[in-house]
Short mmCIF file of C-alpha atoms in Angstrom, two decimals:
data_model
loop_
_atom_site.label_atom_id
_atom_site.label_comp_id
_atom_site.label_asym_id
_atom_site.label_seq_id
_atom_site.Cartn_x
_atom_site.Cartn_y
_atom_site.Cartn_z
CA ALA A 1 0.13 -0.15 0.02
CA GLN A 2 1.13 3.61 -0.63
CA LYS A 3 2.10 5.81 2.07
CA ILE A 4 3.34 9.28 2.74
CA THR A 5 5.30 10.28 5.60
CA GLN A 6 5.96 13.50 7.01
CA THR A 7 8.08 13.63 9.92
CA GLN A 8 8.15 17.05 11.04
CA PRO A 9 4.69 18.05 12.93
CA GLY A 10 5.82 21.79 13.20
CA MET A 11 8.63 24.03 11.64
CA PHE A 12 9.48 27.60 12.62
CA VAL A 13 11.64 29.83 10.44
CA GLN A 14 12.33 33.38 10.57
CA GLU A 15 11.09 35.73 8.07
CA LYS A 16 13.22 35.97 4.73
CA GLU A 17 14.98 32.68 5.37
CA ALA A 18 14.61 29.58 3.59
CA VAL A 19 12.78 26.56 4.78
CA THR A 20 12.77 22.53 3.91
CA LEU A 21 9.39 20.68 4.71
CA ASP A 22 10.36 16.85 4.56
CA CYS A 23 8.37 14.36 2.50
CA THR A 24 9.02 10.79 1.98
CA TYR A 25 6.89 8.18 0.06
CA ASP A 26 6.45 4.59 -0.47
CA THR A 27 5.29 2.99 -3.72
CA SER A 28 6.45 -0.03 -5.74
CA ASP A 29 4.54 1.65 -9.01
CA PRO A 30 7.16 3.48 -11.37
CA SER A 31 4.29 5.64 -12.18
CA TYR A 32 3.16 8.38 -9.67
CA GLY A 33 2.65 12.03 -9.18
CA LEU A 34 3.99 13.99 -5.88
CA PHE A 35 1.94 17.31 -5.08
CA TRP A 36 2.46 19.63 -2.22
CA TYR A 37 -0.45 21.64 -0.90
CA LYS A 38 -0.88 24.43 1.43
CA GLN A 39 -3.71 24.66 3.99
CA PRO A 40 -4.17 28.21 5.81
CA SER A 41 -6.55 28.21 9.07
CA SER A 42 -9.27 29.23 6.21
CA GLY A 43 -9.50 25.51 5.55
CA GLU A 44 -8.83 25.81 1.81
CA MET A 45 -6.17 23.39 0.10
CA ILE A 46 -4.15 25.52 -2.08
CA PHE A 47 -1.95 23.77 -4.81
CA LEU A 48 1.77 24.63 -4.83
CA ILE A 49 3.76 22.40 -6.93
CA TYR A 50 3.89 19.20 -8.64
CA GLN A 51 6.26 16.50 -9.77
CA GLY A 52 5.77 13.57 -11.96
CA SER A 53 7.97 10.29 -11.08
CA TYR A 54 9.47 10.53 -14.65
CA ASP A 55 10.46 14.09 -14.69
CA GLN A 56 13.96 14.60 -14.80
CA GLN A 57 14.14 18.06 -13.41
CA ASN A 58 13.00 19.19 -10.20
CA ALA A 59 9.77 21.22 -10.19
CA THR A 60 9.68 24.92 -9.32
CA GLU A 61 7.05 27.57 -9.11
CA GLY A 62 8.05 30.91 -8.01
CA ARG A 63 9.53 30.68 -4.38
CA TYR A 64 8.51 26.92 -4.24
CA SER A 65 10.94 24.32 -5.27
CA LEU A 66 10.52 20.53 -4.88
CA ASN A 67 13.85 18.71 -4.08
CA PHE A 68 13.14 14.99 -5.80
CA GLN A 69 15.18 12.48 -5.05
CA LYS A 70 13.95 9.21 -6.45
CA ALA A 71 16.15 6.84 -5.12
CA ARG A 72 15.62 7.81 -1.50
CA LYS A 73 11.77 8.17 -2.28
CA SER A 74 11.81 11.74 -1.05
CA ALA A 75 10.13 14.97 -2.04
CA ASN A 76 10.91 17.75 0.07
CA LEU A 77 9.50 21.20 -0.52
CA VAL A 78 11.88 24.17 -0.17
CA ILE A 79 10.51 27.77 0.39
CA SER A 80 12.88 30.44 -0.05
CA ALA A 81 12.62 33.95 1.32
CA SER A 82 9.89 33.00 3.53
CA GLN A 83 7.01 35.55 4.13
CA LEU A 84 4.56 35.93 7.09
CA GLY A 85 1.76 34.67 4.91
CA ASP A 86 3.48 31.37 4.16
CA SER A 87 2.36 30.16 7.95
CA ALA A 88 -0.01 27.32 7.47
CA MET A 89 -0.27 23.54 7.24
CA TYR A 90 1.51 22.15 4.52
CA PHE A 91 0.63 18.50 2.97
CA CYS A 92 2.60 16.37 0.88
CA ALA A 93 0.44 13.69 -1.43
CA MET A 94 1.18 11.30 -3.66
CA THR A 95 -1.24 10.16 -6.82
CA LEU A 96 -1.33 6.92 -8.20
CA ARG A 97 -3.52 5.32 -10.84
CA SER A 98 -6.25 3.34 -9.65
CA GLY A 99 -9.17 1.97 -11.96
CA GLY A 100 -8.43 4.81 -14.53
CA SER A 101 -8.56 7.20 -11.81
CA TYR A 102 -5.96 9.31 -10.10
CA ILE A 103 -6.23 8.99 -6.02
CA PRO A 104 -4.09 11.06 -4.01
CA THR A 105 -2.70 9.86 -0.29
CA PHE A 106 -1.95 12.69 1.91
CA GLY A 107 0.37 12.89 4.54
CA ARG A 108 -0.23 14.05 8.16
CA GLY A 109 1.03 17.58 7.44
CA THR A 110 3.40 19.94 8.69
CA SER A 111 2.52 22.99 10.44
CA LEU A 112 5.02 26.09 9.39
CA ILE A 113 5.16 29.20 11.51
CA VAL A 114 7.33 31.95 10.10
CA HIS A 115 8.43 34.65 12.79
CA PRO A 116 8.91 38.06 11.91
CA ASP B 1 -13.65 32.43 -13.04
CA ALA B 2 -15.07 31.07 -9.98
CA GLY B 3 -13.14 28.16 -8.05
CA VAL B 4 -14.50 25.38 -6.26
CA THR B 5 -17.39 26.29 -4.01
CA GLN B 6 -18.81 24.22 -1.20
CA SER B 7 -22.17 24.84 0.83
CA PRO B 8 -22.45 25.23 3.43
CA THR B 9 -19.37 26.46 5.25
CA HIS B 10 -20.56 25.34 8.54
CA LEU B 11 -23.04 22.63 9.90
CA ILE B 12 -24.23 21.62 13.32
CA LYS B 13 -26.18 18.13 13.29
CA THR B 14 -27.60 15.65 15.84
CA ARG B 15 -26.24 11.98 16.28
CA GLY B 16 -28.46 9.74 13.94
CA GLN B 17 -29.37 12.59 11.43
CA GLN B 18 -28.51 13.08 7.89
CA VAL B 19 -26.57 15.56 6.23
CA THR B 20 -26.30 16.63 2.69
CA LEU B 21 -23.09 18.68 1.36
CA ARG B 22 -22.85 20.25 -2.01
CA CYS B 23 -20.11 21.11 -4.26
CA SER B 24 -19.58 23.07 -7.57
CA PRO B 25 -16.39 22.51 -9.27
CA LYS B 26 -14.26 24.72 -11.30
CA SER B 27 -15.17 25.72 -14.22
CA GLY B 28 -13.87 23.42 -16.99
CA HIS B 29 -13.55 20.42 -14.52
CA ASP B 30 -15.33 17.29 -14.81
CA THR B 31 -14.29 15.35 -11.88
CA VAL B 32 -15.34 15.79 -8.32
CA SER B 33 -13.58 14.08 -5.36
CA TRP B 34 -14.61 14.41 -1.67
CA TYR B 35 -12.44 14.07 1.44
CA GLN B 36 -13.01 13.93 5.29
CA GLN B 37 -10.05 15.81 7.41
CA ALA B 38 -10.27 15.36 10.94
CA LEU B 39 -8.64 17.57 13.21
CA GLY B 40 -4.83 17.38 13.00
CA GLN B 41 -4.85 14.86 10.29
CA GLY B 42 -4.52 15.04 6.36
CA PRO B 43 -7.30 14.67 4.14
CA GLN B 44 -8.73 11.07 3.66
CA PHE B 45 -10.11 10.05 0.42
CA ILE B 46 -14.26 9.23 0.41
CA PHE B 47 -15.00 9.06 -2.95
CA GLN B 48 -14.77 10.34 -6.60
CA TYR B 49 -17.19 11.08 -9.38
CA TYR B 50 -16.96 11.34 -12.94
CA GLU B 51 -19.64 11.30 -15.46
CA GLU B 52 -21.95 11.00 -12.72
CA GLU B 53 -20.71 7.73 -11.64
CA GLU B 54 -18.84 6.93 -8.46
CA ARG B 55 -15.28 5.67 -10.25
CA GLN B 56 -13.14 5.18 -6.93
CA ARG B 57 -14.15 4.92 -2.95
CA GLY B 58 -11.78 4.98 0.09
CA ASN B 59 -12.27 2.97 3.12
CA PHE B 60 -15.66 4.62 4.26
CA PRO B 61 -19.12 3.04 5.13
CA ASP B 62 -22.07 2.90 2.97
CA ARG B 63 -23.34 5.76 5.28
CA PHE B 64 -21.43 7.90 2.97
CA SER B 65 -22.92 8.23 -0.55
CA GLY B 66 -22.99 10.75 -3.17
CA HIS B 67 -24.27 12.15 -6.44
CA GLN B 68 -22.79 13.79 -9.66
CA PHE B 69 -25.18 16.01 -11.60
CA PRO B 70 -24.91 16.66 -15.57
CA ASN B 71 -23.50 20.09 -14.62
CA TYR B 72 -20.64 18.19 -12.82
CA SER B 73 -21.61 19.46 -9.28
CA SER B 74 -21.93 16.98 -6.74
CA GLU B 75 -23.37 16.11 -3.47
CA LEU B 76 -22.12 14.16 -0.54
CA ASN B 77 -24.49 12.56 1.92
CA VAL B 78 -23.89 11.04 5.25
CA ASN B 79 -26.79 8.89 7.10
CA ALA B 80 -26.93 7.86 10.45
CA LEU B 81 -24.41 10.58 11.77
CA LEU B 82 -22.23 9.53 14.21
CA LEU B 83 -19.99 11.82 16.62
CA GLY B 84 -16.80 10.72 14.85
CA ASP B 85 -18.10 12.21 11.44
CA SER B 86 -17.14 15.41 13.00
CA ALA B 87 -14.85 16.70 10.72
CA LEU B 88 -13.91 19.21 7.80
CA TYR B 89 -15.49 17.83 4.55
CA LEU B 90 -13.30 19.01 1.52
CA CYS B 91 -14.53 18.89 -2.22
CA ALA B 92 -11.64 18.74 -4.97
CA SER B 93 -12.35 19.40 -8.70
CA SER B 94 -9.88 18.33 -11.41
CA PHE B 95 -9.86 17.42 -14.90
CA ASP B 96 -9.89 13.69 -16.50
CA ARG B 97 -10.49 11.62 -13.36
CA GLY B 98 -7.70 13.53 -11.37
CA ASN B 99 -4.96 13.51 -14.05
CA THR B 100 -4.21 17.19 -13.20
CA GLU B 101 -3.69 18.76 -10.05
CA ALA B 102 -6.78 19.00 -7.92
CA PHE B 103 -8.42 22.38 -6.97
CA PHE B 104 -10.05 22.54 -3.48
CA GLY B 105 -12.89 24.44 -1.92
CA GLN B 106 -12.85 25.72 1.53
CA GLY B 107 -14.70 22.82 2.94
CA THR B 108 -17.72 22.34 5.18
CA ARG B 109 -17.07 21.89 8.86
CA LEU B 110 -19.44 19.52 10.03
CA THR B 111 -19.95 19.04 14.08
CA VAL B 112 -22.21 16.25 15.22
CA VAL B 113 -23.54 16.62 18.74
#
């Protein structure tokens, strides 16, 4: 069974510093997708970044980058130049194809607090 | 362009009652998935609807049922509510059965008393 592990329940970072949120996954399927979502206190899950298992380059979206290490089965999110508005829960998710559908499995999340 | 909208935003129900939650997907999306998120946990997949049919289902009892309408909007129904059903219920829309990133609504906070 597929599994997503986020080992950091909480992280603290100083404003303008970079922070890395860890995510490891477990699957025997060679084809999968990895996502990161941000969930502010309002509850909405906001898509941040996507990495496909066959992508050669690490994904980047503005201040977000995904450090994809396939052999280690890790997909860490790097946020550069943290801002106060980055304070939120962050979820890593893996999507596998099942019966024609793509169903994500989410980790338990990491709470990020950005200090001024 | 409206994103994913869910209604209601908050709901309080009594144990044993039934509840219906609603979701309108993002324009252009044809797939709706529902998730249950307990406090301090990641979202748990309930089921996915595509072409008005349930395509995949997570590990949830039959008390949880759903529907998708021709305009792609969807409902989640929960019968015989238990205290443990208290959670944030998230709707996510995507295209082509989830083969793209999913966009989430703000969720419905259900409290069962």
